[in-house]
Coordinates of C-alpha atoms in Angstrom, one line a residue:
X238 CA 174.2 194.5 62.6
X239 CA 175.9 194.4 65.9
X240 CA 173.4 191.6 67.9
X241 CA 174.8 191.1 71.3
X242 CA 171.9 188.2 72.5
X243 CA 170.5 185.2 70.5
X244 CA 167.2 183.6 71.7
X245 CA 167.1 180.0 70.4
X246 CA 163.5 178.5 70.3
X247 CA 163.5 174.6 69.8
X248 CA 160.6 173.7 67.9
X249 CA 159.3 170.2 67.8
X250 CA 155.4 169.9 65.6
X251 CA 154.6 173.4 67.5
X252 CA 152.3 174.7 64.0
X253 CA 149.4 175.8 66.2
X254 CA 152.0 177.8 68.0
X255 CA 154.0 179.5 65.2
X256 CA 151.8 182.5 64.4
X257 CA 151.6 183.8 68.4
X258 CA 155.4 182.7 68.6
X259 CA 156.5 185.0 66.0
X260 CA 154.0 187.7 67.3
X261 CA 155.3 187.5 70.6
X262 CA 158.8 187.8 70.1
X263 CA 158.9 190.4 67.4
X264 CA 157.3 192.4 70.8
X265 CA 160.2 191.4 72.4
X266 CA 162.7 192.8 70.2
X267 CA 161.1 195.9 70.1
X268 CA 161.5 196.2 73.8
X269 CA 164.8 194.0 75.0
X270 CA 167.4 195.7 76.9
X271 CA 170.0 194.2 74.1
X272 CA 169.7 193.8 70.8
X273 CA 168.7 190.7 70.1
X274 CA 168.1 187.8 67.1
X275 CA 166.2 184.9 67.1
X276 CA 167.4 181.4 66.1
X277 CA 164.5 179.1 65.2
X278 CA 165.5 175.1 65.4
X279 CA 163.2 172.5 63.9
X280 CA 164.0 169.7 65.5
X281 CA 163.0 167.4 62.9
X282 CA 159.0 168.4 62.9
X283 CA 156.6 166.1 61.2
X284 CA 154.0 169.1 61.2
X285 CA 154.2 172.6 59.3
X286 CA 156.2 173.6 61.3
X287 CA 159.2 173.9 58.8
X288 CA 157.1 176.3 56.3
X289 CA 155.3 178.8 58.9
X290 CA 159.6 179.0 59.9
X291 CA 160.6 179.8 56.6
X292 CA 158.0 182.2 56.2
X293 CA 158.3 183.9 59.5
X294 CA 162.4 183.8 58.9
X295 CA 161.5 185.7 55.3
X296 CA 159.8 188.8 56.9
X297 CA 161.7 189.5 59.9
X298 CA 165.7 189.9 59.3
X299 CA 165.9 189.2 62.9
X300 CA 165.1 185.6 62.6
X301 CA 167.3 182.9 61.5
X302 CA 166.3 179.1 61.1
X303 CA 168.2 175.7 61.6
X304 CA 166.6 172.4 60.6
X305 CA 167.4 169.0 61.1
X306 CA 166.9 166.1 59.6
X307 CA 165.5 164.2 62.2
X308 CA 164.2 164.6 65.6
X309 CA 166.4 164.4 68.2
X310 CA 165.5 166.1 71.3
X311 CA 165.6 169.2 73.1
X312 CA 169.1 169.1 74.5
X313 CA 170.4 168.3 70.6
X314 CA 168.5 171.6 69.7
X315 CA 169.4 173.5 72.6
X316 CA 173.4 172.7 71.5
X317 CA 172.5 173.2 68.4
X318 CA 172.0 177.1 68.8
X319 CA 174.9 177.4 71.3
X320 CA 177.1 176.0 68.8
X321 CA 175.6 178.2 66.1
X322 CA 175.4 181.4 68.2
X323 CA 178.0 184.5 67.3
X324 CA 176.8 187.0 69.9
X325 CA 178.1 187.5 73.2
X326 CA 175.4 186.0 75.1
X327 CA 172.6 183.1 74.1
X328 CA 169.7 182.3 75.9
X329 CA 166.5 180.0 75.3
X330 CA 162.7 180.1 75.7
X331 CA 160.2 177.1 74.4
X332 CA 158.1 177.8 71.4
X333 CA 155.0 177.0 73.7
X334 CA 155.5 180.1 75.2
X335 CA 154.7 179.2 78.9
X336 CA 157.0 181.5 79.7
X337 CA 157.3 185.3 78.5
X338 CA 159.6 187.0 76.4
X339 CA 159.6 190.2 78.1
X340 CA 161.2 188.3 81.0
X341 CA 164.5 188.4 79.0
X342 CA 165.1 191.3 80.3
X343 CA 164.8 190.5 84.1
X344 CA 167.6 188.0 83.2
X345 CA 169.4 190.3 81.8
X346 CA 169.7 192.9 84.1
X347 CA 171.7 190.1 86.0
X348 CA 174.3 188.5 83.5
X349 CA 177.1 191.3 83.3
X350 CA 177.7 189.7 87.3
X351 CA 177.0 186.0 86.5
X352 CA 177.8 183.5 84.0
X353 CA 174.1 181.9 83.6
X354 CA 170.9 183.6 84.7
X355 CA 168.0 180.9 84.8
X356 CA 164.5 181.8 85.4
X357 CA 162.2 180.2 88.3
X358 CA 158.4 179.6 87.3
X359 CA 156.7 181.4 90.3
X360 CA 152.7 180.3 90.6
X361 CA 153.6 177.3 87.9
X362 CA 150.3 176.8 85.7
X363 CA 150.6 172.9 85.1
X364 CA 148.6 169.9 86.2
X365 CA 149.2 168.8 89.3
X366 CA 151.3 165.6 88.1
X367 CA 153.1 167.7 86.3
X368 CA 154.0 169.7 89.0
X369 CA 154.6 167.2 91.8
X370 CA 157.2 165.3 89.2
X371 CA 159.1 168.2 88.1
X372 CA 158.9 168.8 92.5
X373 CA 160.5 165.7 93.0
X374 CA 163.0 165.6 90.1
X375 CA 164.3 169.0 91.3
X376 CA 165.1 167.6 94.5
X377 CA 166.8 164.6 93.4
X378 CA 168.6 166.3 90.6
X379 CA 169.9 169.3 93.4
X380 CA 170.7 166.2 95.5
X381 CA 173.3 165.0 93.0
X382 CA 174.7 168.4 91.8
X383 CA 174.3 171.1 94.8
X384 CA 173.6 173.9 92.2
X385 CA 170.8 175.2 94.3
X386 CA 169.0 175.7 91.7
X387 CA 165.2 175.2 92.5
X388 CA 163.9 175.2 88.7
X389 CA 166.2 173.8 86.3
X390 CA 163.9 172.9 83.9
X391 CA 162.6 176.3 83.5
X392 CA 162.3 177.1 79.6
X393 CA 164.2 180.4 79.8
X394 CA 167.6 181.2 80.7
X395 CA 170.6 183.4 79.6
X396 CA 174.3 182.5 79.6
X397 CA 177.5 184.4 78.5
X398 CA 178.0 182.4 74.8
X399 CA 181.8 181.1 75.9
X400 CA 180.5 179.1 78.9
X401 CA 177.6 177.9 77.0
X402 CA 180.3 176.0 73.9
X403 CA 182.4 174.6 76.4
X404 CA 179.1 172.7 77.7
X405 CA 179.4 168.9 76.8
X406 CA 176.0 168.7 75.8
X407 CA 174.1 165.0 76.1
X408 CA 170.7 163.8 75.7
X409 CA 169.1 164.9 78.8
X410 CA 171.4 167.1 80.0
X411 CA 169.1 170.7 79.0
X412 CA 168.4 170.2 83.0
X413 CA 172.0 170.4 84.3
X414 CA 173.3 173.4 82.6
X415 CA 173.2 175.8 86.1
X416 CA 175.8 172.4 87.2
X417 CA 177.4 172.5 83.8
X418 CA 178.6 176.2 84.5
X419 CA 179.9 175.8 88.0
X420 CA 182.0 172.7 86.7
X421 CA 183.7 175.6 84.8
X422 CA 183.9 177.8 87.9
X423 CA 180.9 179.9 86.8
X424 CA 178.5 182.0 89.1
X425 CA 175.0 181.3 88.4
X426 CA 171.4 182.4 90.1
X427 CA 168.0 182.4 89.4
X428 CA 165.2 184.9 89.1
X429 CA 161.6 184.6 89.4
X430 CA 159.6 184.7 86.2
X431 CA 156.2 184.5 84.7
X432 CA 154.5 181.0 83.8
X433 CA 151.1 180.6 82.1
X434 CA 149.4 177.0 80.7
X435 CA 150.1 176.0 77.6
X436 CA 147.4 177.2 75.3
X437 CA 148.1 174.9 71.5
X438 CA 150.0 172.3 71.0
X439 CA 150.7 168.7 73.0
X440 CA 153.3 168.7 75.9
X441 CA 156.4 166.8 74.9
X442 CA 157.6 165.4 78.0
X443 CA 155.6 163.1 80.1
X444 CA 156.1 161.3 83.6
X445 CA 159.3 159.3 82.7
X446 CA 160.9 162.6 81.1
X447 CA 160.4 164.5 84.1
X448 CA 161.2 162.2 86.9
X449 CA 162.7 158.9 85.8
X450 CA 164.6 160.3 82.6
X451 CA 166.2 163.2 84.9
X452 CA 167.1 160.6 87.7
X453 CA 169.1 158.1 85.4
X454 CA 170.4 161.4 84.1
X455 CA 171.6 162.5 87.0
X456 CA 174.3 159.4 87.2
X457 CA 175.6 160.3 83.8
X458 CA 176.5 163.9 85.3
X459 CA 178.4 162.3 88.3
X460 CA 180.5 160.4 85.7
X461 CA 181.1 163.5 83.5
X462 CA 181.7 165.8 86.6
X463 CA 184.3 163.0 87.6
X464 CA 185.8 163.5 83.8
X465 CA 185.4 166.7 82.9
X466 CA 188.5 168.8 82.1
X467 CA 188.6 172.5 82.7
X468 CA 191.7 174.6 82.9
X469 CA 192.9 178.2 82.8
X470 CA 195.1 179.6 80.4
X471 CA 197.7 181.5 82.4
X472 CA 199.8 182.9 79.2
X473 CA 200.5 182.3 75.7
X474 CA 202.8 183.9 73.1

């Protein structure tokens, strides 16, 4: 079948999650504006998260599964998909589903004249802590990288598949991908998108993930931006 978008979902003990998740994006492929697959990755759940995968992965042909052995973190599962994508374009949403399939396609509609099309949460349903961290880790985070970018660590995003392998992915670094693209010359923008609360589940990321994770984080891009190689092919036999 000739797929031309893969979602990859990082899952992380999401069990009271899997039955909506699968509901939600079989809607989703009913509707998107490309035709689409889905690439589960268990990243190393201690729950059941592993068999409601399996089972959802044997009654849809769309979906597809990658499990690890152990946990380690989103950014590992986020490069995880990117490295095992095969379509044109890749994108990502969170198993929580705070943020809605269907919005895809707003994304879409964008990324034949950009290289990465990230969403912005618009009316964000969090706790105020929540909120005010992720606030003030944008701003340092845009400080350091002048992407512009108002929402990096919005949980849906599209990007043309050969920009998204040449990312030098690092624990972490799921927040800089809008700067990972324009260190390879890419256009990027963002588009407002739907967020709702979490409804099942526990949060992953607390205070030091959102603020002083991302600010440490933020001197390990200014020593890959100083190191990183890109070049243009001009010719080749």
């Amino acid at each position: 079948m000739d797929y031309q978008f893969t979602i990859i979902v990082p899952i992380y003990n999401e069990e009271d999650n899997m039955e909506r998740l699968e509901s939600e994006l079989t809607k989703y492929l009913s509707i998107a504006s490309k035709k689409t697959k889905v690439l589960l990755v268990n990243d190393g759940s201690k729950d059941k998260s592993q068999t409601f995968i399996e089972t959802i992965c044997e009654r849809n042909t769309h979906f597809h599964y990658i499990q690890f052995e152990k946990n380690c973190g989103l950014s590992a599962a986020i490069k995880a998909g990117f490295d095992h994508a095969d379509t044109p374009l890749v994108g990502y949403i969170d198993s929580d589903l705070q943020t809605a399939p269907e919005d895809f396609n707003l994304l879409l509609e964008q990324i034949e004249h950009y290289d990465l099309v990230t969403g912005v949460r618009s009316n964000r349903k969090d706790s105020f802590v929540k909120n005010m961290s992720s606030l003030i880790a944008n701003g340092i985070r845009r400080a350091f990288t002048n992407d512009g970018m108002d929402d990096t660590g919005c949980p849906l995003k599209v990007i043309k598949t050969a920009y998204a392998k040449r990312i030098p992915m690092f624990k972490g670094l799921h927040r800089f991908l809008p700067a990972m693209i324009l260190l390879q010359n890419g256009k990027i923008i963002q588009i407002p998108v739907q967020h709702f609360p979490r409804i099942a589940g526990q949060a992953k990321f607390g205070l030091w993930n959102r603020l002083l994770g991302p600010l440490a984080d933020c001197f390990a891009y200014l020593w890959m931006k100083k190191k990183y190689i890109n070049y243009t092919v001009a010719k080749k036999s």
